[in-house]
Coordinates of C-alpha atoms in Angstrom, one line a residue:
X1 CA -29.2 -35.2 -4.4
X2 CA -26.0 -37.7 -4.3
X3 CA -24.3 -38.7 -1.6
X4 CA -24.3 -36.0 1.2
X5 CA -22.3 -32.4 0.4
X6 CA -23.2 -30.5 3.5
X7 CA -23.1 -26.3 2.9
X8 CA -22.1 -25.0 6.3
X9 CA -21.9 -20.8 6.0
X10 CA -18.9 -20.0 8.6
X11 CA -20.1 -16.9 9.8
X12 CA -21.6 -13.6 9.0
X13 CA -19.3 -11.6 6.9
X14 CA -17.9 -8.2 8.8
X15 CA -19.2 -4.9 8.3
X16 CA -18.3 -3.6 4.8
X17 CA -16.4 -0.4 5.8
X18 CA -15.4 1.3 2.8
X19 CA -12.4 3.0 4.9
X20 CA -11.7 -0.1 6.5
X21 CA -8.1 -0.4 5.5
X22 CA -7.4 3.1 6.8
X23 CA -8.9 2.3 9.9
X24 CA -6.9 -0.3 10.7
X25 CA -4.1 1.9 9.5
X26 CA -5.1 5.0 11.8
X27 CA -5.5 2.2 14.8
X28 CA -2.0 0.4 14.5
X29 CA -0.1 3.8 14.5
X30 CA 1.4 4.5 17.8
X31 CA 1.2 7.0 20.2
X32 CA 4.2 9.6 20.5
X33 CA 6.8 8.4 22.9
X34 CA 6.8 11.3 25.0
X35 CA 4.6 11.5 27.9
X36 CA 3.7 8.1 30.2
X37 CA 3.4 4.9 28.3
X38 CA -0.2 4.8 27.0
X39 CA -2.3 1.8 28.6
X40 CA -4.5 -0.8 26.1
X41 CA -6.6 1.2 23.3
X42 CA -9.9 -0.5 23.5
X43 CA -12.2 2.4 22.3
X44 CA -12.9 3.1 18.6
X45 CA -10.8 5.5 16.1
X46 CA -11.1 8.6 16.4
X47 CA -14.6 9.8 14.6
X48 CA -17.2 6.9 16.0
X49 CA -15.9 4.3 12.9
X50 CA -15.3 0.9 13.8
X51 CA -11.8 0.1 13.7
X52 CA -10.3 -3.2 13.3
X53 CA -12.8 -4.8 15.6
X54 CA -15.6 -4.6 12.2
X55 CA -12.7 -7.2 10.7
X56 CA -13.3 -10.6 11.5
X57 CA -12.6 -12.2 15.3
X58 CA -11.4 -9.3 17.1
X59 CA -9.3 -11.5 19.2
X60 CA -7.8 -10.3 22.9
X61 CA -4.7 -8.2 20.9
X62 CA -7.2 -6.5 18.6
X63 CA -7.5 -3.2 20.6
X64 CA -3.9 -3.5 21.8
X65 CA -1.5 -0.6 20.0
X66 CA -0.1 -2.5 17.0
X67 CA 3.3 -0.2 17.6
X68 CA 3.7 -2.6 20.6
X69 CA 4.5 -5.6 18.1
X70 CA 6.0 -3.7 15.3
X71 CA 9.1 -4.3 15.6
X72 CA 12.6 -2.6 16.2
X73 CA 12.2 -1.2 12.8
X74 CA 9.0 0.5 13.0
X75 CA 9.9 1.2 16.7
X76 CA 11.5 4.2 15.8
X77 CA 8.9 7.1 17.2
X78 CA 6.8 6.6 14.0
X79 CA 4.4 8.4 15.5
X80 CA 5.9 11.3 15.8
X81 CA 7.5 11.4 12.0
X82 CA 6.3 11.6 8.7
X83 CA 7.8 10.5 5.4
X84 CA 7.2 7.7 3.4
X85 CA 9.9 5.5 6.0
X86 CA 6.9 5.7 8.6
X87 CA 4.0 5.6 6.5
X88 CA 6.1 1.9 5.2
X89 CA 6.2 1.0 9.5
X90 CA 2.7 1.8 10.3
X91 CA 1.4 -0.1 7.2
X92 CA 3.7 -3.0 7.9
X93 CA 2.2 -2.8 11.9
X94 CA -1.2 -2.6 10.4
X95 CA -1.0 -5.7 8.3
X96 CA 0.1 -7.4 11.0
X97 CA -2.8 -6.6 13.2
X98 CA -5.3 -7.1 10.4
X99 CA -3.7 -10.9 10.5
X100 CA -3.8 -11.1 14.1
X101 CA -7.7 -10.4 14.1
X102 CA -8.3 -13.2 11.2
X103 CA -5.8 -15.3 13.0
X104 CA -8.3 -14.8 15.9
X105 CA -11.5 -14.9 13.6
X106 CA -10.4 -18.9 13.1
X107 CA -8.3 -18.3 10.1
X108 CA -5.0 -20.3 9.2
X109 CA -2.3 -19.1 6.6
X110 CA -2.9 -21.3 4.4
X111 CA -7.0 -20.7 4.5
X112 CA -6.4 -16.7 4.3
X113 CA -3.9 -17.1 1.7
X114 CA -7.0 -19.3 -1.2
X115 CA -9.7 -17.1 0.2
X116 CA -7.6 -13.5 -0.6
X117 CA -6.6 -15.6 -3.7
X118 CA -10.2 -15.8 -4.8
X119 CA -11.4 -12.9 -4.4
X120 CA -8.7 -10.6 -5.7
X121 CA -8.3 -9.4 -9.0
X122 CA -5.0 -10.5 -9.6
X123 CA -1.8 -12.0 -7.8
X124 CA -0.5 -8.7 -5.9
X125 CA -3.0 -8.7 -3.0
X126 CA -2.0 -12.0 -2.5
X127 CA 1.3 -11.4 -2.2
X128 CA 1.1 -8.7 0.2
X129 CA -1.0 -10.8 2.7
X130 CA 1.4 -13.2 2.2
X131 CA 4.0 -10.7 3.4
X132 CA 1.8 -10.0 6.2
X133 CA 1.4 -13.2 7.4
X134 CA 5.4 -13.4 7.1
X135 CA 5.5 -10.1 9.2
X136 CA 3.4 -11.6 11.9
X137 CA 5.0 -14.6 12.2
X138 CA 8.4 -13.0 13.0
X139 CA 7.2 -11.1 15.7
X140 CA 6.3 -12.5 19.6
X141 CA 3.1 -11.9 20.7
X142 CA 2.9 -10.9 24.4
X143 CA 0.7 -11.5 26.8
X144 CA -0.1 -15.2 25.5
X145 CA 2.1 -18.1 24.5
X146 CA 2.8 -16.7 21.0
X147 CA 3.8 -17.9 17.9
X148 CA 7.7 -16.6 18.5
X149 CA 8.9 -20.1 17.5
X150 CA 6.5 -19.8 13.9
X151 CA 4.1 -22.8 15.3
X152 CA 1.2 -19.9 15.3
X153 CA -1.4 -20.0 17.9
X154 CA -1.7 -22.4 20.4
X155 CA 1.6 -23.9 19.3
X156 CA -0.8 -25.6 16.3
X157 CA 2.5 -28.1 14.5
X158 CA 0.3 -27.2 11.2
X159 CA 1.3 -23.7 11.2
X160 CA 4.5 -24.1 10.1
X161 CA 4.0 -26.5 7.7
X162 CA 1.7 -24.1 6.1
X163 CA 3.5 -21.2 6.3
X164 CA 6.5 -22.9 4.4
X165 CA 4.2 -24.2 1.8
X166 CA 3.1 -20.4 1.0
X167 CA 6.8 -19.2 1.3
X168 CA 5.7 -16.7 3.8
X169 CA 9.2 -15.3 4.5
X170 CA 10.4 -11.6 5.3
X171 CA 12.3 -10.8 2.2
X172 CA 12.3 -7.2 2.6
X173 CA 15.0 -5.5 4.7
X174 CA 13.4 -3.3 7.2
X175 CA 9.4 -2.5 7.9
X176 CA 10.8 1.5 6.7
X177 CA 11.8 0.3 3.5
X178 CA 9.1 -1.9 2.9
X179 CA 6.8 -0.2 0.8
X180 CA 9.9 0.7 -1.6
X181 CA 11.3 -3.1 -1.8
X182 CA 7.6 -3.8 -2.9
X183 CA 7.2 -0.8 -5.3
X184 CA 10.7 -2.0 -6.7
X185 CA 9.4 -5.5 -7.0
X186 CA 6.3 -4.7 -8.3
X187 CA 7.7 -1.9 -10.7
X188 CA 5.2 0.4 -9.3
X189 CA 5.5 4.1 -7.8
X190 CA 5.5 4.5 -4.2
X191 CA 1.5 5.4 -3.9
X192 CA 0.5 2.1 -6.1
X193 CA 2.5 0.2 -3.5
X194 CA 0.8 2.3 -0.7
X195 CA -2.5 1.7 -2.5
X196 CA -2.3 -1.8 -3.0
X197 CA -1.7 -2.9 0.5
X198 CA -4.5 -0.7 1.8
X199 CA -6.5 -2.7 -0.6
X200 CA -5.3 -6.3 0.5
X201 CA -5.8 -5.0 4.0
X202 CA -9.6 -4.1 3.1
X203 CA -10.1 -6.9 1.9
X204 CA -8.8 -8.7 5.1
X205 CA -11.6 -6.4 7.6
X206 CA -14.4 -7.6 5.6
X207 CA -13.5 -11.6 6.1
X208 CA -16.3 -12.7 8.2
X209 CA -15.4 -15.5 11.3
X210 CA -14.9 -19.1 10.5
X211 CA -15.6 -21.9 12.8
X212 CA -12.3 -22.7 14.9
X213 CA -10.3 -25.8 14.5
X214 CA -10.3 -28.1 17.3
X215 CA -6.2 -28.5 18.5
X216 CA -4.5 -31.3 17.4
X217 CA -3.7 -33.6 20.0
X218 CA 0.0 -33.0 21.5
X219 CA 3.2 -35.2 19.4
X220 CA 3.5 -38.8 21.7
X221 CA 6.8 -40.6 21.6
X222 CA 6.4 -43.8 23.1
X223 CA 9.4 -46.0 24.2
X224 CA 11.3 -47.1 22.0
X225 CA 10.9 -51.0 21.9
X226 CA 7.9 -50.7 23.8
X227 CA 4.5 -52.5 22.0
X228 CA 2.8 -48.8 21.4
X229 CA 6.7 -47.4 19.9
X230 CA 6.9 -50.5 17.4
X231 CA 3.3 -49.9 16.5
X232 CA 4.3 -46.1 15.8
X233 CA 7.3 -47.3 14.0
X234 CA 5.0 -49.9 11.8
X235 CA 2.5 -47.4 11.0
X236 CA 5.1 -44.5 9.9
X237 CA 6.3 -47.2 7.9
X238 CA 2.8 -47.9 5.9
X239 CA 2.3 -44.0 5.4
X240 CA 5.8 -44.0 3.7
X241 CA 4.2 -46.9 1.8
X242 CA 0.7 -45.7 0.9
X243 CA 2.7 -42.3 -0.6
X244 CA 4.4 -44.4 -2.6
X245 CA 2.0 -46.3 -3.7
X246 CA -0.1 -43.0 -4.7
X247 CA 2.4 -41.3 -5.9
X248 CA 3.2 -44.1 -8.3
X249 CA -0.6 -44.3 -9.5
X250 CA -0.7 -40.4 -10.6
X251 CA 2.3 -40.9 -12.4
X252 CA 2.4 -43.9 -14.6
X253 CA 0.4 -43.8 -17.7
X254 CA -0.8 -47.6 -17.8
X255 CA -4.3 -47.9 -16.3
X256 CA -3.5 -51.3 -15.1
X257 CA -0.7 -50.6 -13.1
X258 CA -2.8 -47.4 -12.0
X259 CA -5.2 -49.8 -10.2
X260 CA -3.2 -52.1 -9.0
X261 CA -0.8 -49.5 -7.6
X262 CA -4.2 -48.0 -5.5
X263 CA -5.6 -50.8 -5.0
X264 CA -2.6 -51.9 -2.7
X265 CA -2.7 -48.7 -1.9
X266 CA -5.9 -48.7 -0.4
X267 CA -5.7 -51.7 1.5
X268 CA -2.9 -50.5 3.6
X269 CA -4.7 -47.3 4.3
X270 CA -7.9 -49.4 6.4
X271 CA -5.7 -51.5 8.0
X272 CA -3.6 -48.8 8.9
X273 CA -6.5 -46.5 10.4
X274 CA -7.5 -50.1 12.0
X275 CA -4.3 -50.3 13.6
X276 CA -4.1 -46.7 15.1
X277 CA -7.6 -47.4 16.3
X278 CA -6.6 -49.9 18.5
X279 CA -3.5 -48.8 19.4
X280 CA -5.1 -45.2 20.7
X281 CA -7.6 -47.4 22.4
X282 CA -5.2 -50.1 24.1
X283 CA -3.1 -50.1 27.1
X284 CA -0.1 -47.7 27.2
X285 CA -1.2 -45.5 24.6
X286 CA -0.2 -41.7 25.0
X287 CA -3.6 -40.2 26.0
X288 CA -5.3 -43.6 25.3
X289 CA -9.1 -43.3 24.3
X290 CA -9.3 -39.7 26.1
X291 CA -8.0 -38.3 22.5
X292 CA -10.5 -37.2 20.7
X293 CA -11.3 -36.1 16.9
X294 CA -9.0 -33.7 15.3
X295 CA -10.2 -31.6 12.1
X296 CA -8.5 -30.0 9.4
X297 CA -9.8 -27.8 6.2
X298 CA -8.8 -29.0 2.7
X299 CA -9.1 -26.5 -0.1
X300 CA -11.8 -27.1 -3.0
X301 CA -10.9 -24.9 -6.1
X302 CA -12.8 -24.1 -8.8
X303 CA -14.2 -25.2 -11.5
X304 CA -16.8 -27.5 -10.5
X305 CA -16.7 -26.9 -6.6
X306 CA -19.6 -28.9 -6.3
X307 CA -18.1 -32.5 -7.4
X308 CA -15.2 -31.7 -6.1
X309 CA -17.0 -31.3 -2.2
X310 CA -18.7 -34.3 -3.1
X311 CA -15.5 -36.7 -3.6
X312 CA -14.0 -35.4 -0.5
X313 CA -17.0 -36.4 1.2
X314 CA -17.1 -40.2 0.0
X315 CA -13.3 -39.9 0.5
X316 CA -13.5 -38.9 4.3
X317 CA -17.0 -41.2 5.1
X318 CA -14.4 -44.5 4.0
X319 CA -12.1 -43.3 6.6
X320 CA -14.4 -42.6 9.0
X321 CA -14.3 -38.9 9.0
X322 CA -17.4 -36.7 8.4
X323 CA -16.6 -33.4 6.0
X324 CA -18.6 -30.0 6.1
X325 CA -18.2 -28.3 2.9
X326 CA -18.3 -24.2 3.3
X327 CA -18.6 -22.7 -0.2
X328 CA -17.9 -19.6 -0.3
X329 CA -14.8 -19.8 1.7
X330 CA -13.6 -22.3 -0.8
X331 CA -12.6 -25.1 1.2
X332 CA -14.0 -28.3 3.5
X333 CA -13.5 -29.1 6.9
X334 CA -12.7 -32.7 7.5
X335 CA -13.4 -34.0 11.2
X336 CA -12.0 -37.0 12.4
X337 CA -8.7 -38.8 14.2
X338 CA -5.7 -37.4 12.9
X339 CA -4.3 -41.6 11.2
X340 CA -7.9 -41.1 9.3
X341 CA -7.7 -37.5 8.4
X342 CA -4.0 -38.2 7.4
X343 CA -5.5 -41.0 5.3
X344 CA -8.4 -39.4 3.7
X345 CA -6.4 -35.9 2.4
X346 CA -3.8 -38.6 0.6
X347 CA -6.8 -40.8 -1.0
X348 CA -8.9 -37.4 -2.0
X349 CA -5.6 -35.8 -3.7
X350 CA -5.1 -38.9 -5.6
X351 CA -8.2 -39.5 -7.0
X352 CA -8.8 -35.8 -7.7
X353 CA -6.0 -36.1 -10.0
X354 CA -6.7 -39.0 -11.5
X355 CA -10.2 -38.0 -11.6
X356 CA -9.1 -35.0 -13.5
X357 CA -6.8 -36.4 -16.1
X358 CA -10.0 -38.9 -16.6
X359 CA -12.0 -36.0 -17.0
X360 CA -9.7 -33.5 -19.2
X361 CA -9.1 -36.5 -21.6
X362 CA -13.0 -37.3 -22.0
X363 CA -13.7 -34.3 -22.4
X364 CA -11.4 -33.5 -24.8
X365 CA -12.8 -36.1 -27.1
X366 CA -16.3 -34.8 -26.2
X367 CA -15.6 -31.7 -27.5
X368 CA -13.5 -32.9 -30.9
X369 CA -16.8 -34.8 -31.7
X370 CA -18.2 -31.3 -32.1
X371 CA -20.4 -31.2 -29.3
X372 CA -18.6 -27.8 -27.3
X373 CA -21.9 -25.8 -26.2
X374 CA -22.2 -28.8 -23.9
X375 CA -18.7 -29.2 -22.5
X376 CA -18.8 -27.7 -19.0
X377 CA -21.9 -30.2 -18.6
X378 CA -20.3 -32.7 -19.7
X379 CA -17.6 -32.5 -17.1
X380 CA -19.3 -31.9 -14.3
X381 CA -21.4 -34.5 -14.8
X382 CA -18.2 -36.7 -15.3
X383 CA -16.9 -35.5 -12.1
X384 CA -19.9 -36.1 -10.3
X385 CA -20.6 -39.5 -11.8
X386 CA -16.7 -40.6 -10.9
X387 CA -17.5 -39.6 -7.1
X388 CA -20.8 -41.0 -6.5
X389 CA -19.1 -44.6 -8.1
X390 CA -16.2 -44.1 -6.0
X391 CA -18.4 -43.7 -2.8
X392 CA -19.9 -47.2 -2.9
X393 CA -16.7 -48.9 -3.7
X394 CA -14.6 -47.2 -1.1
X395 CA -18.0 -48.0 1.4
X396 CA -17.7 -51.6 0.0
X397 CA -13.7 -51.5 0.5
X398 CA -13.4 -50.3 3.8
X399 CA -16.5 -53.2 5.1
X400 CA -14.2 -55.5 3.5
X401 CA -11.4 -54.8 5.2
X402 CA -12.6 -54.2 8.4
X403 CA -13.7 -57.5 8.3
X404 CA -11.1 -59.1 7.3
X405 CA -9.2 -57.5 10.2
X406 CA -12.2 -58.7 12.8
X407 CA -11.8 -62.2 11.8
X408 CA -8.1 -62.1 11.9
X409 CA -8.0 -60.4 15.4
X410 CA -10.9 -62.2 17.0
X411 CA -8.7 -63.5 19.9
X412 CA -6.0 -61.1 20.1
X413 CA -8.3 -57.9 19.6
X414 CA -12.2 -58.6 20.5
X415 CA -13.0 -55.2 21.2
X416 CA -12.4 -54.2 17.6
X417 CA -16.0 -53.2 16.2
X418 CA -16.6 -51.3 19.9
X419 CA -13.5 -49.3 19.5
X420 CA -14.6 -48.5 15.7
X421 CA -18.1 -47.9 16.8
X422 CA -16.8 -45.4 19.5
X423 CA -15.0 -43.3 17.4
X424 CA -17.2 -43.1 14.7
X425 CA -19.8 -41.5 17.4
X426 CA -16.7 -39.2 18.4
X427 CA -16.6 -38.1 15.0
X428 CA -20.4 -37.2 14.4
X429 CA -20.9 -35.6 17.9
X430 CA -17.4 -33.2 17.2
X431 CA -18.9 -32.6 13.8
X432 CA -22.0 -31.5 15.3
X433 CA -20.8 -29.8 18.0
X434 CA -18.3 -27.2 15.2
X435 CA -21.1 -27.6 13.0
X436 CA -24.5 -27.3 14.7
X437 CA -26.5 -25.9 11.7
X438 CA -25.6 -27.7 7.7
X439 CA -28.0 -28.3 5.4
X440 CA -27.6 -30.3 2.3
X441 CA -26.7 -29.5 -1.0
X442 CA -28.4 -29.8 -4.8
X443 CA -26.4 -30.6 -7.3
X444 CA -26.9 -28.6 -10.4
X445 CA -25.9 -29.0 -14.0
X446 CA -25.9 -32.8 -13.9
X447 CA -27.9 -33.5 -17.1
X448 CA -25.1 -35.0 -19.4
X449 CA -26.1 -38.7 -20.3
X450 CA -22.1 -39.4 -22.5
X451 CA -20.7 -37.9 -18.8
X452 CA -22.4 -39.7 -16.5
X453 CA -21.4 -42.9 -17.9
X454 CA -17.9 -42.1 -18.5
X455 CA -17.2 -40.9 -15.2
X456 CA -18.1 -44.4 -13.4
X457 CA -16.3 -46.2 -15.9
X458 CA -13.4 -43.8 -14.8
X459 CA -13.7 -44.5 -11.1
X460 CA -14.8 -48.4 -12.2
X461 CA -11.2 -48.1 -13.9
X462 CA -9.6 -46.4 -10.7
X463 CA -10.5 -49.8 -8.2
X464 CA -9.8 -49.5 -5.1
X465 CA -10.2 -53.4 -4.1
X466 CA -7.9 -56.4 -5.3
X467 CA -10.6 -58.3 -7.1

């Protein structure tokens, strides 16, 4: 076993109802307007099945009427018509509960949008959860703060970031005429429209509960000209740098410029999580030391999942993060202070791609030398070579630099290595407290002699240290 991949299962997976997506149909339809409004539905659908609380989280708003937040368009006594107009609504309401409960089972967009992604059969499930996810975020949730300004629960800044990254918009005109705009779009009759979005809405009742995301800690805007404000502005300043710097690396096709480009690279990214250390810890500092660890989840796509968990992990331990790796939802959960985790998803994206174009191109020669049965080995074993290599030299960067900081600061920062220690220990207990039961993983199909010893000389090639 290299380095230390920890598997943490997010949950048990929700009950497989095969009529799960009508379910959650039947539950989101509303009552008939006439008679006195209808209080909270908290009971089961009619016939003893679980409704949408067998999806995953049922969340405070899962037994609420979904006709309550459908909209002014699906307002329209749906539940008193037929036609395909209110069969569109109450699907449309339906989708968006089905998101609510996985909003509430720990899910974010952009987590629901790769897990739907790997588990359909092609690319229209994902759009229509994409569309739901659109659909709920452009209607207020009552009784709680609500996401009516698109920030999503809790007020969470990373909503909308992720929601524009997925392109989650409402493009159709009307929850009535939905299920022809997507029929239209999809060149598809009414009922395979109908039939696919009972489908992606199945799929989203049996997602089981993931661990929640601690919040991240409220924006600070310090004085400006005050010490903490310049120390914001400096650091802003060496982020714009370091995505330069990267950016620069993936790009240019020289290898010496590659490392010379992360090398710099690298060295402003520890003295810039040194720097935010000590500012959160000193005098002045919005929420000083009382902020703790923040955590985010980073996507690990396929092929070779397993190499792929295992960079990220030597990638957040040199920025003094800790990362859980949960397979079969298809992505890591970093855990750390939000300068480090900001740091560690730059570094990981780099490297992956260099890692990659390393890979593709030795491989490539590995398999014109006529030796194809053993390809796949081959560049796995590349990949995980590259990030076992790349752990001890971003382990031996990072001691570097932190020295070199300690001996620089010694009279105007002595409490340095305290303030590092502490927040490591922050890190580790959060870690353990999100993820109380991991268990470490063995690496399989690492048996390719030509790949092991290309992929160090890859990340040997891909320095991270002025030397």
């Amino acid at each position: 076993m290299l380095g230390r991949v920890r598997y943490a299962p997010d949950g048990t997976a929700s009950e497989d109802a095969i009529e799960a997506g009508a379910s959650i149909l039947a539950a989101a339809e509303p009552a008939p307007p006439a008679g006195p409004p209808a209080g909270p539905q908290t009971g089961p659908p009619s016939g003893g099945k679980p409704g949408p609380e067998a999806g995953p989280g049922a969340g405070p708003h899962s037994g609420r009427s979904a006709g309550r937040n459908a909209g002014p368009n699906a307002g329209r006594n749906v539940g008193s018509e037929s036609g395909p107009e209110a069969v569109s609504a109450a699907l449309v309401a339906a989708a968006v509960a089905a998101v609510r409960q996985c909003w509430a089972g720990g899910w974010h967009p952009a987590d629901l949008e790769r897990i739907v992604r790997r588990e359909a059969d092609g690319p229209t499930p994902v759009a229509i959860v994409v569309d739901a996810i659109a659909a709920e975020a452009a209607r207020p949730v009552r009784g709680r703060g609500g996401n009516t300004s698109g920030t999503g629960p809790g007020g969470d800044p990373r909503w909308q970031e992720q929601l524009s990254r997925l392109g989650a918009d409402v493009w159709w005109d009307g929850d009535r005429g939905y299920l022809d705009a997507l029929a239209r779009r999809g060149r598809t009759s009414r009922f395979e429209a109908a039939y696919a979005v009972l489908a992606a809405l199945r799929l989203l009742a049996r997602l089981p509960r993931i661990t929640p995301l601690p919040p991240p800690p409220p924006p600070s805007a310090p004085p400006a000209g005050s010490p903490a404000g310049t120390a914001r502005t400096a650091a802003s300043r060496a982020l714009g740098r370091i995505r330069a710097l990267l950016a620069k690396a993936e790009a240019t096709t020289y290898a010496e410029e590659a490392e010379a480009l992360s090398a710099k690279a690298q060295e402003l990214m520890a003295r810039h999580s040194i720097d935010e250390a000590l500012l959160a810890g000193g005098p002045g500092a919005a929420g000083g030391p009382a902020g703790g660890p923040s955590a985010v989840r980073i996507g690990i796509e396929g092929p070779y999942e397993q190499a792929k968990a295992l960079l990220l992990d030597a990638v957040a331990a040199a920025n003094r993060c800790q990362a859980v790796w949960a397979a079969e939802a298809g992505f890591s959960t970093v855990v750390g202070f939000p300068p480090d985790l900001e740091a560690a998803e730059l570094l990981y994206t780099s490297l992956l791609l260099q890692a990659t174009t390393a890979m593709n191109r030795a491989g490539d020669d590995h398999h014109a030398r006529g030796r194809a049965r053993r390809t796949r080995d081959f560049r796995q074993t590349f990949l995980v070579a590259y990030a076992d290599r790349i752990r001890d030299r971003l382990a031996a960067a990072t001691a570097a630099a932190t020295a070199a900081v300690t001996a620089e600061s010694a009279t105007t920062a002595p409490d340095l290595l305290p303030v590092l220690a502490a927040r490591e220990l922050a890190v580790e207990e959060t870690t353990g407290a999100l993820f109380p039961d991991t268990a470490p993983v063995r690496l399989r199909g690492i048996r390719d002699a030509a790949g092991w010893h290309q992929g160090r000389a890859a990340a040997d090639r891909a320095r991270l240290q002025g030397e």
